[in-house]
Amino acid sequence: MPKSITIDPVEVRASGKIKINDIPANSYKPDFKKEEKLYGREGLIGAYYDMLIIREFETMLDQIKKEGAYQGMEYNHRGPAHLSAGQESASVGQSLVLDTDDFIFGSHRSHGEILAKCFSAIKKLDEATLSTTMENFFGGETLSVVDKHNRGENVRDHAENFILYGALAEIFARAQGFNRGLGGSMHTFFAPFGSMPNNAIVGGSGDISVGAALYKRVNRKPGIVIANIGDASLACGPVWEGIVFSAMDQYRTLWDKELGGAPPVMINAFNNFYGMGGQPMGETMGYREAARMAAGVNPEGMHSERVDGFNPLAVADAVARKKKILLEGKGPVFMDTITYRLSGHSPSDSSSYRTKEEIASFREKDSLVEFENYLKENGVLDDNAVEAMKAKVSKKIGDTIRIAIDDSISQHVDAKFIESVMFSNTPTEKLEDREPEVLMPLEENPRVKANARKARYAFDESGKKLPASKQFVYRDALFEAAIQGFYTDPTLIAYGEDNRDWGGAFAVYRGLTEALPYHRLFNSPIAEAAIVGTAVGYAMSGGRAMVELMYCDFLGRAGDEIFNQMPKWQAMSGGELKMPLVLRVSVGNKYGAQHSQDWSALIAHIPGLKAYFPATPADAKGMLNLALKSTDPVVFFESQKLYGVGEEFEKAGVPVEYYETPEGEPSIKRGGKDVTIITIGATLYEAVKAADILEADHGLSAEVIDLRFINPLNYDKIIESVKKTGKVILSSDASERGSYLHNVASNISRLAFDYLDAPPAVVGSRNWITPPAEMEDYFFPQASWIIDSIHENLLPLADYSVSSNQTVGEFARLQKEGV
Amino acid sequence: MATALLMPKQGNSVESCVILEWSKKEGETVKTGETVLEAETDKATIEVESVCDGTILKIYYPADSEVPVQKMIAVIGEPGEDISSFDAEFAAGASVEERADGDLVNEAGAAAPETVRDASYGIPESSAAVKSGDNSAVSPRARNIAAAKGVDLSTVAGSGPKGRIIERDVLTVAGQTEPLTPAAAAALVEKGLSAPVSGSGIGGRVRLQDLETAAPAAAGASQVQMPDFPGSFRDEAVRGVRKLTAARMMESLNSTAQLTHSFSAIAESLLDYRRKLKDAPEELGLGRVSINDILMFVVSRVLKEYPEFNAHWYGDSMRYFDSVHMGFACDTPKGLLVPVIRFADRLTLKALSDESARLIAACRDGKAQPDELSGASFTMSNVGAFGIDSFTPIINPPEVAILGVCSTQLKPVRTGDGIEYKDHIGFSLTYDHQANDGAPASRFCAAVIKAVENLDLYLAL
């Protein structure tokens, strides 16, 4: 809480009424004269043409899925097709008033939105820009197919063919598609024309789009952002979190006024009244009208409005009015754009949940027919013109599918390509070349000054440990890397719960509040899904974000964002997007069962994430530097047992200058020859204790290796050590069952089986709840457990009595009991 | 039941071995693991050990025979046993690999296991892989060390978890001394010779010949009068590396159409760079990088642009390699060996240099493995140190070329002002005209010149 905003007990206790604004519904009144003036006859015909294109595109896919052929061309499309026939008026009306700089994000049912947005851009961009954009996309690979096999009559006509081919080739998983065939029907997009990633997770765009708007606001980029989500997604927590995040007061109360106010984002429900077969209105939700959802978000009720999506001009009118509000910084806005899908949810949908009569009643109100008649009534179109347009559209779609299904023209990428786009691996120190916005010179920062007085190695010359207050500790090292990042990359922003003023729950960011303006470091609502989801949107739009979940245990709160969004977009975009996103998570202790878990194994399991876990100040700084230069998503684990630890291994101390830890390289913290102890995280210090005891009491020299990296991980040093010692024990604070260390153990057996003197043994935390602080020693691995396990499983020690039961019999019993 | 002794397989590319000497004769007894003979591949010397206890009933190949790997070379069993079936198989030339394995398995004992805690999660009671006499599990590491040190696991007591035999148990039995081959051990006692710290056998084993070389020189011969012409001489059987080299060189000249281009490149940048490396801070470890290492590095990059020289010729087909496996001639006490730096084109200069140093040491110590001495896609041979101007190196088929490196000489170069003398390093490229014509070979030579003279550019690759 900033001190500049005080809570007044008199004010908050005053009696009165809280008012909620009226929400306009379907208030548009057609006025042809005005519309003709606003859009021109060409514009109106263009909108009708775009609707025809979408209808025919979706009809083609429907026929391919259901009949296996279109215009006599046979094809088996194995992937999904969630079609939007019936909703054309809504998507075309929206894009009619959007510029190329405006972004739209969508859902699994967004073919129509992609085509509408791109066809709108084709009409608005000048020919030179159009040509350059197409030539530069994939080095002209997609364009060359259209050049050779479906040349248009002029640049705009050619661009239409390009867009249709890029979209359809992508749906059919071809290398020439918008995303190399790796996005497919539910994810594809074409960013150069403002069509941003569409999301197969219901409501997935609800928070990502807010991040894209944040990117525009923070980095002073033009345009607005629209999240096109379905009505049923309004039930999803992350959508609500995204809405709350977009409506924070601080944009107008605390952020620099000249920045322009709230992030320019519109949450737009394309409300087709069904969520698959469930019916939000009347069955699965209680809002009756989706527009009501926004009423209580802020005093403006998000300027919410229900719009008749069956009339493209009603939609265009509303979007234009909302866009004005957004550009004035008075957003966010919410729209409930009603529409209806005439086809099923997917080709397998037999519409068991709606009556034939209902579908027929909407067919009678088919927006395409209504708009055609409107234009005819007003003399813009006649039958001949309509027939000519329909013939042209049919031919265009036919010509497009012909080349999209021809294996000699449109191929699939090979497996190696997929491997190559999992990570971008393009370290970049700054994502824009401008002066970072900061409030003071780095050297004047009070914490920088305080740190300069600290000892960067934990021991004095006589080997005595220095007092904690004199040591440059783990949290100082993280701060040093973080502030360096802020003074290097102007796009870098950081947020999370209690990041500003408080300085982060564990004082890593203390000193940053003085250094940075609000828009580069701010407190987020307690909305983990939105913290990560907005960061995903920010990063994919071109900025670098470092966000924080206070405890590793809160990772589940942002499950979809961490498991499906952060890791997947680089590859799903076919390498078009980068994801410079660092997610800091802190492994806790002392706070019991819901605040003390190491979930690194969950992250390790998800393809597309990098995972770092430093255990020393020197590694903390080098690895955060590395993460802040990366263009890949990094989950950066920290441990609350470590924030106050000084550098105990690097005798030269934590280097003052900038450096990066080599990615994926484990660190040998102590050399030895008799047994290898491998750790991740804070258990390193228990391992060192165990190594001391082994040496003093048993004459054994233990090699202690801190993995530091979970993914990627280079096994060379590990195998080298195991070849030497033949015996390896692995330990971390993660619960034993499913611990990532079991992966490492299994890989060691695979890579060095013939050198092993015993199977690798894992000493993890117990498979229990973490008990209260008073009983934590029952739970986390202790040095004595490590030695006991060596004695029982690797190398029986002479005259040794164990203090814990590490035998295989006990291990099997625990497995059998599930604890 | 008698057991066949096979010529063991050595690496992937070795097809046959030459028997150097039998340390056992027919009728002598042998123990499991005891060396029965020494044999030589074209790359290294190996010791063949007995796979069982018994008496050598029959030796099928005398010394100096070349025997394909996996072929039966002897039969071991009880005296008087009928070995007619082995004789028949030898006559038929069949492999008896399966039979030998079967014997080992069948002899495995089934003694009662030691009492173990947590019996259901303990070690298997008997394992087909465990040799006779074993009654407890053996860690993979212990098993390997036992094999390397010739320790009979049946004599080892396990001290690991559940009585598993682990590394320390084998080491205790083996002791820590460098092992001698049985022949060497016998000679040590009989002749009163002294053994060196480590020998030329596999893993530093001391062999009979190491003892002889370590023995003091024979008592000084007294001065003799001028002898009758031609004086005394000795005939020595040609064998081992010499014999194989001889055969290979003849085969090369008989089967290929060789010719040689000689050329030279200005060596200034090469010598400068080498000087820089020598002067580099010691901790960088660059002082050992040799001229030859730099040239191998550069040529391995140039070859990427001339795949027709990084190739094998098979008459009906040519194999083009995507990577460069650089062979280089290495002079050793046993003769010429050609170790191979695999994937030389992917190594940094330092890595390449370290690898060449390692291989040279291994060749000179007789410890190079067969796989380290085969598979080159191109070879270089450096005789520059001997002051050789130019020579005609001989191709190592199926390779299609070999690049000789000669000495550095001053040659005049026309400059703007007149003439300047500059160091030139000489090269001799022998290539097989079956595979390549003169023009591409000349282009390749020109590319080598360009690369050597513009070394700094190629160091970036």
mmCIF file of C-alpha atoms in Angstrom, chain A residues 538-726:
data_model
loop_
_atom_site.group_PDB
_atom_site.id
_atom_site.type_symbol
_atom_site.label_atom_id
_atom_site.label_comp_id
_atom_site.label_asym_id
_atom_site.label_seq_id
_atom_site.Cartn_x
_atom_site.Cartn_y
_atom_site.Cartn_z
ATOM 1 C CA TYR A 538 3.530 -8.533 -22.398
ATOM 2 C CA ALA A 539 6.383 -10.784 -23.483
ATOM 3 C CA MET A 540 4.788 -12.034 -26.691
ATOM 4 C CA SER A 541 4.083 -8.428 -27.668
ATOM 5 C CA GLY A 542 7.785 -7.590 -27.511
ATOM 6 C CA GLY A 543 8.660 -6.614 -23.935
ATOM 7 C CA ARG A 544 10.479 -8.359 -21.115
ATOM 8 C CA ALA A 545 8.658 -9.103 -17.881
ATOM 9 C CA MET A 546 9.856 -10.412 -14.550
ATOM 10 C CA VAL A 547 6.917 -11.385 -12.390
ATOM 11 C CA GLU A 548 6.756 -13.067 -9.042
ATOM 12 C CA LEU A 549 4.583 -15.571 -7.273
ATOM 13 C CA MET A 550 5.342 -15.022 -3.642
ATOM 14 C CA TYR A 551 5.366 -18.730 -2.813
ATOM 15 C CA CYS A 552 6.011 -21.735 -5.035
ATOM 16 C CA ASP A 553 2.805 -23.141 -3.541
ATOM 17 C CA PHE A 554 0.822 -20.492 -5.436
ATOM 18 C CA LEU A 555 1.935 -21.963 -8.728
ATOM 19 C CA GLY A 556 -1.292 -23.939 -8.921
ATOM 20 C CA ARG A 557 -3.207 -20.672 -8.894
ATOM 21 C CA ALA A 558 -1.635 -19.845 -12.233
ATOM 22 C CA GLY A 559 -1.672 -23.397 -13.524
ATOM 23 C CA ASP A 560 -2.875 -22.823 -17.047
ATOM 24 C CA GLU A 561 -0.735 -19.761 -17.562
ATOM 25 C CA ILE A 562 2.389 -21.623 -16.442
ATOM 26 C CA PHE A 563 1.633 -24.965 -18.069
ATOM 27 C CA ASN A 564 -0.135 -23.992 -21.293
ATOM 28 C CA GLN A 565 0.654 -20.388 -22.122
ATOM 29 C CA MET A 566 4.159 -19.482 -20.997
ATOM 30 C CA PRO A 567 5.806 -22.637 -22.394
ATOM 31 C CA LYS A 568 3.905 -23.202 -25.587
ATOM 32 C CA TRP A 569 3.723 -19.992 -27.568
ATOM 33 C CA GLN A 570 7.224 -19.949 -28.970
ATOM 34 C CA ALA A 571 6.736 -23.349 -30.573
ATOM 35 C CA MET A 572 3.015 -22.972 -31.342
ATOM 36 C CA SER A 573 3.842 -19.786 -33.249
ATOM 37 C CA GLY A 574 6.344 -21.706 -35.357
ATOM 38 C CA GLY A 575 9.159 -19.611 -33.905
ATOM 39 C CA GLU A 576 7.436 -16.307 -34.717
ATOM 40 C CA LEU A 577 7.047 -15.282 -31.077
ATOM 41 C CA LYS A 578 9.572 -15.010 -28.295
ATOM 42 C CA MET A 579 8.816 -15.300 -24.602
ATOM 43 C CA PRO A 580 11.277 -13.189 -22.597
ATOM 44 C CA LEU A 581 9.565 -13.881 -19.307
ATOM 45 C CA VAL A 582 11.118 -14.622 -15.942
ATOM 46 C CA LEU A 583 8.763 -16.053 -13.353
ATOM 47 C CA ARG A 584 10.272 -15.868 -9.879
ATOM 48 C CA VAL A 585 8.899 -18.384 -7.402
ATOM 49 C CA SER A 586 10.062 -18.772 -3.865
ATOM 50 C CA VAL A 587 10.181 -22.133 -2.103
ATOM 51 C CA GLY A 588 9.086 -21.510 1.450
ATOM 52 C CA ASN A 589 9.418 -23.027 4.885
ATOM 53 C CA LYS A 590 8.178 -22.350 8.416
ATOM 54 C CA TYR A 591 4.658 -21.540 7.172
ATOM 55 C CA GLY A 592 3.364 -25.094 7.035
ATOM 56 C CA ALA A 593 1.678 -27.198 4.441
ATOM 57 C CA GLN A 594 0.558 -24.582 1.915
ATOM 58 C CA HIS A 595 3.663 -22.404 1.992
ATOM 59 C CA SER A 596 6.610 -24.809 1.998
ATOM 60 C CA GLN A 597 6.696 -26.882 -1.156
ATOM 61 C CA ASP A 598 9.350 -27.304 -3.834
ATOM 62 C CA TRP A 599 7.413 -27.978 -7.033
ATOM 63 C CA SER A 600 10.321 -27.901 -9.432
ATOM 64 C CA ALA A 601 9.278 -31.352 -10.708
ATOM 65 C CA LEU A 602 6.003 -29.942 -12.037
ATOM 66 C CA ILE A 603 7.902 -27.367 -14.043
ATOM 67 C CA ALA A 604 10.496 -29.891 -15.205
ATOM 68 C CA HIS A 605 7.732 -31.989 -16.692
ATOM 69 C CA ILE A 606 6.355 -29.251 -18.923
ATOM 70 C CA PRO A 607 8.016 -28.986 -22.350
ATOM 71 C CA GLY A 608 8.968 -25.445 -23.274
ATOM 72 C CA LEU A 609 10.006 -24.096 -19.892
ATOM 73 C CA LYS A 610 13.482 -23.414 -18.662
ATOM 74 C CA ALA A 611 13.942 -23.829 -14.922
ATOM 75 C CA TYR A 612 16.754 -22.414 -12.799
ATOM 76 C CA PHE A 613 17.302 -22.825 -9.054
ATOM 77 C CA PRO A 614 20.403 -21.102 -7.665
ATOM 78 C CA ALA A 615 21.563 -21.960 -4.146
ATOM 79 C CA THR A 616 24.398 -19.476 -3.650
ATOM 80 C CA PRO A 617 24.693 -15.702 -4.056
ATOM 81 C CA ALA A 618 27.184 -16.044 -6.908
ATOM 82 C CA ASP A 619 24.827 -18.323 -8.800
ATOM 83 C CA ALA A 620 21.789 -16.210 -7.900
ATOM 84 C CA LYS A 621 23.328 -13.188 -9.586
ATOM 85 C CA GLY A 622 24.815 -15.009 -12.576
ATOM 86 C CA MET A 623 21.647 -16.967 -13.190
ATOM 87 C CA LEU A 624 19.251 -14.027 -12.847
ATOM 88 C CA ASN A 625 21.493 -12.122 -15.247
ATOM 89 C CA LEU A 626 21.223 -15.073 -17.615
ATOM 90 C CA ALA A 627 17.456 -15.278 -17.208
ATOM 91 C CA LEU A 628 17.029 -11.534 -17.791
ATOM 92 C CA LYS A 629 18.927 -11.786 -21.047
ATOM 93 C CA SER A 630 17.053 -14.829 -22.257
ATOM 94 C CA THR A 631 14.225 -14.689 -24.760
ATOM 95 C CA ASP A 632 12.845 -17.945 -23.383
ATOM 96 C CA PRO A 633 10.445 -18.417 -20.485
ATOM 97 C CA VAL A 634 12.361 -19.117 -17.296
ATOM 98 C CA VAL A 635 10.832 -20.296 -14.035
ATOM 99 C CA PHE A 636 13.320 -18.981 -11.517
ATOM 100 C CA PHE A 637 13.176 -20.852 -8.224
ATOM 101 C CA GLU A 638 14.478 -19.310 -5.040
ATOM 102 C CA SER A 639 14.392 -20.623 -1.495
ATOM 103 C CA GLN A 640 13.461 -18.749 1.630
ATOM 104 C CA LYS A 641 16.091 -20.719 3.488
ATOM 105 C CA LEU A 642 18.659 -19.003 1.278
ATOM 106 C CA TYR A 643 17.807 -15.287 1.114
ATOM 107 C CA GLY A 644 20.101 -14.520 4.041
ATOM 108 C CA VAL A 645 23.000 -16.787 3.006
ATOM 109 C CA GLY A 646 26.363 -15.311 2.046
ATOM 110 C CA GLU A 647 28.756 -16.721 -0.543
ATOM 111 C CA GLU A 648 30.423 -19.747 1.053
ATOM 112 C CA PHE A 649 31.999 -21.371 -2.006
ATOM 113 C CA GLU A 650 33.548 -18.761 -4.306
ATOM 114 C CA LYS A 651 36.611 -17.618 -2.392
ATOM 115 C CA ALA A 652 36.957 -14.570 -4.614
ATOM 116 C CA GLY A 653 33.449 -13.610 -3.556
ATOM 117 C CA VAL A 654 30.441 -12.723 -5.683
ATOM 118 C CA PRO A 655 31.924 -10.807 -8.618
ATOM 119 C CA VAL A 656 31.044 -7.115 -8.639
ATOM 120 C CA GLU A 657 30.929 -6.882 -12.413
ATOM 121 C CA TYR A 658 28.234 -8.321 -14.672
ATOM 122 C CA TYR A 659 28.528 -12.025 -15.530
ATOM 123 C CA GLU A 660 26.299 -14.887 -16.552
ATOM 124 C CA THR A 661 26.330 -18.450 -15.283
ATOM 125 C CA PRO A 662 26.713 -20.869 -18.212
ATOM 126 C CA GLU A 663 23.263 -22.262 -18.917
ATOM 127 C CA GLY A 664 22.601 -25.855 -17.970
ATOM 128 C CA GLU A 665 25.947 -26.389 -16.232
ATOM 129 C CA PRO A 666 25.853 -27.941 -12.771
ATOM 130 C CA SER A 667 28.348 -26.568 -10.282
ATOM 131 C CA ILE A 668 30.822 -28.679 -8.357
ATOM 132 C CA LYS A 669 30.716 -26.952 -4.990
ATOM 133 C CA ARG A 670 33.249 -29.284 -3.410
ATOM 134 C CA GLY A 671 35.543 -31.822 -5.066
ATOM 135 C CA GLY A 672 35.787 -35.401 -3.808
ATOM 136 C CA LYS A 673 36.452 -38.918 -4.974
ATOM 137 C CA ASP A 674 34.499 -41.459 -2.927
ATOM 138 C CA VAL A 675 30.855 -40.503 -3.278
ATOM 139 C CA THR A 676 28.889 -37.898 -5.245
ATOM 140 C CA ILE A 677 26.145 -35.892 -3.522
ATOM 141 C CA ILE A 678 23.854 -34.053 -5.936
ATOM 142 C CA THR A 679 21.459 -31.369 -4.719
ATOM 143 C CA ILE A 680 18.990 -28.794 -5.950
ATOM 144 C CA GLY A 681 18.221 -25.753 -3.813
ATOM 145 C CA ALA A 682 18.807 -25.245 -0.125
ATOM 146 C CA THR A 683 19.705 -28.898 0.529
ATOM 147 C CA LEU A 684 23.152 -28.011 -0.774
ATOM 148 C CA TYR A 685 23.993 -26.839 2.741
ATOM 149 C CA GLU A 686 22.860 -30.119 4.317
ATOM 150 C CA ALA A 687 24.977 -31.952 1.746
ATOM 151 C CA VAL A 688 28.022 -29.899 2.696
ATOM 152 C CA LYS A 689 27.403 -30.732 6.349
ATOM 153 C CA ALA A 690 27.155 -34.400 5.440
ATOM 154 C CA ALA A 691 30.374 -34.156 3.434
ATOM 155 C CA ASP A 692 32.163 -32.670 6.454
ATOM 156 C CA ILE A 693 30.995 -35.534 8.662
ATOM 157 C CA LEU A 694 31.916 -38.175 6.075
ATOM 158 C CA GLU A 695 35.403 -36.776 5.895
ATOM 159 C CA ALA A 696 35.936 -36.316 9.614
ATOM 160 C CA ASP A 697 34.364 -39.545 10.846
ATOM 161 C CA HIS A 698 34.712 -41.964 7.955
ATOM 162 C CA GLY A 699 37.664 -40.766 5.900
ATOM 163 C CA LEU A 700 35.512 -40.438 2.813
ATOM 164 C CA SER A 701 35.759 -37.507 0.449
ATOM 165 C CA ALA A 702 32.403 -36.526 -0.998
ATOM 166 C CA GLU A 703 31.989 -34.538 -4.198
ATOM 167 C CA VAL A 704 29.081 -32.113 -3.797
ATOM 168 C CA ILE A 705 27.350 -31.002 -6.995
ATOM 169 C CA ASP A 706 24.637 -28.361 -7.074
ATOM 170 C CA LEU A 707 22.603 -28.883 -10.227
ATOM 171 C CA ARG A 708 21.512 -25.214 -10.309
ATOM 172 C CA PHE A 709 19.651 -25.917 -13.541
ATOM 173 C CA ILE A 710 16.654 -28.187 -13.908
ATOM 174 C CA ASN A 711 16.140 -27.576 -17.599
ATOM 175 C CA PRO A 712 18.244 -27.481 -19.655
ATOM 176 C CA LEU A 713 20.758 -29.684 -17.832
ATOM 177 C CA ASN A 714 24.123 -30.845 -19.103
ATOM 178 C CA TYR A 715 24.984 -34.242 -17.604
ATOM 179 C CA ASP A 716 28.681 -34.214 -18.562
ATOM 180 C CA LYS A 717 30.020 -33.065 -15.200
ATOM 181 C CA ILE A 718 27.641 -35.323 -13.320
ATOM 182 C CA ILE A 719 28.642 -38.387 -15.295
ATOM 183 C CA GLU A 720 32.294 -37.498 -14.972
ATOM 184 C CA SER A 721 31.860 -37.384 -11.209
ATOM 185 C CA VAL A 722 29.883 -40.621 -11.086
ATOM 186 C CA LYS A 723 32.499 -42.368 -13.203
ATOM 187 C CA LYS A 724 35.008 -41.327 -10.602
ATOM 188 C CA THR A 725 33.066 -42.202 -7.485
ATOM 189 C CA GLY A 726 30.639 -44.886 -8.670
#
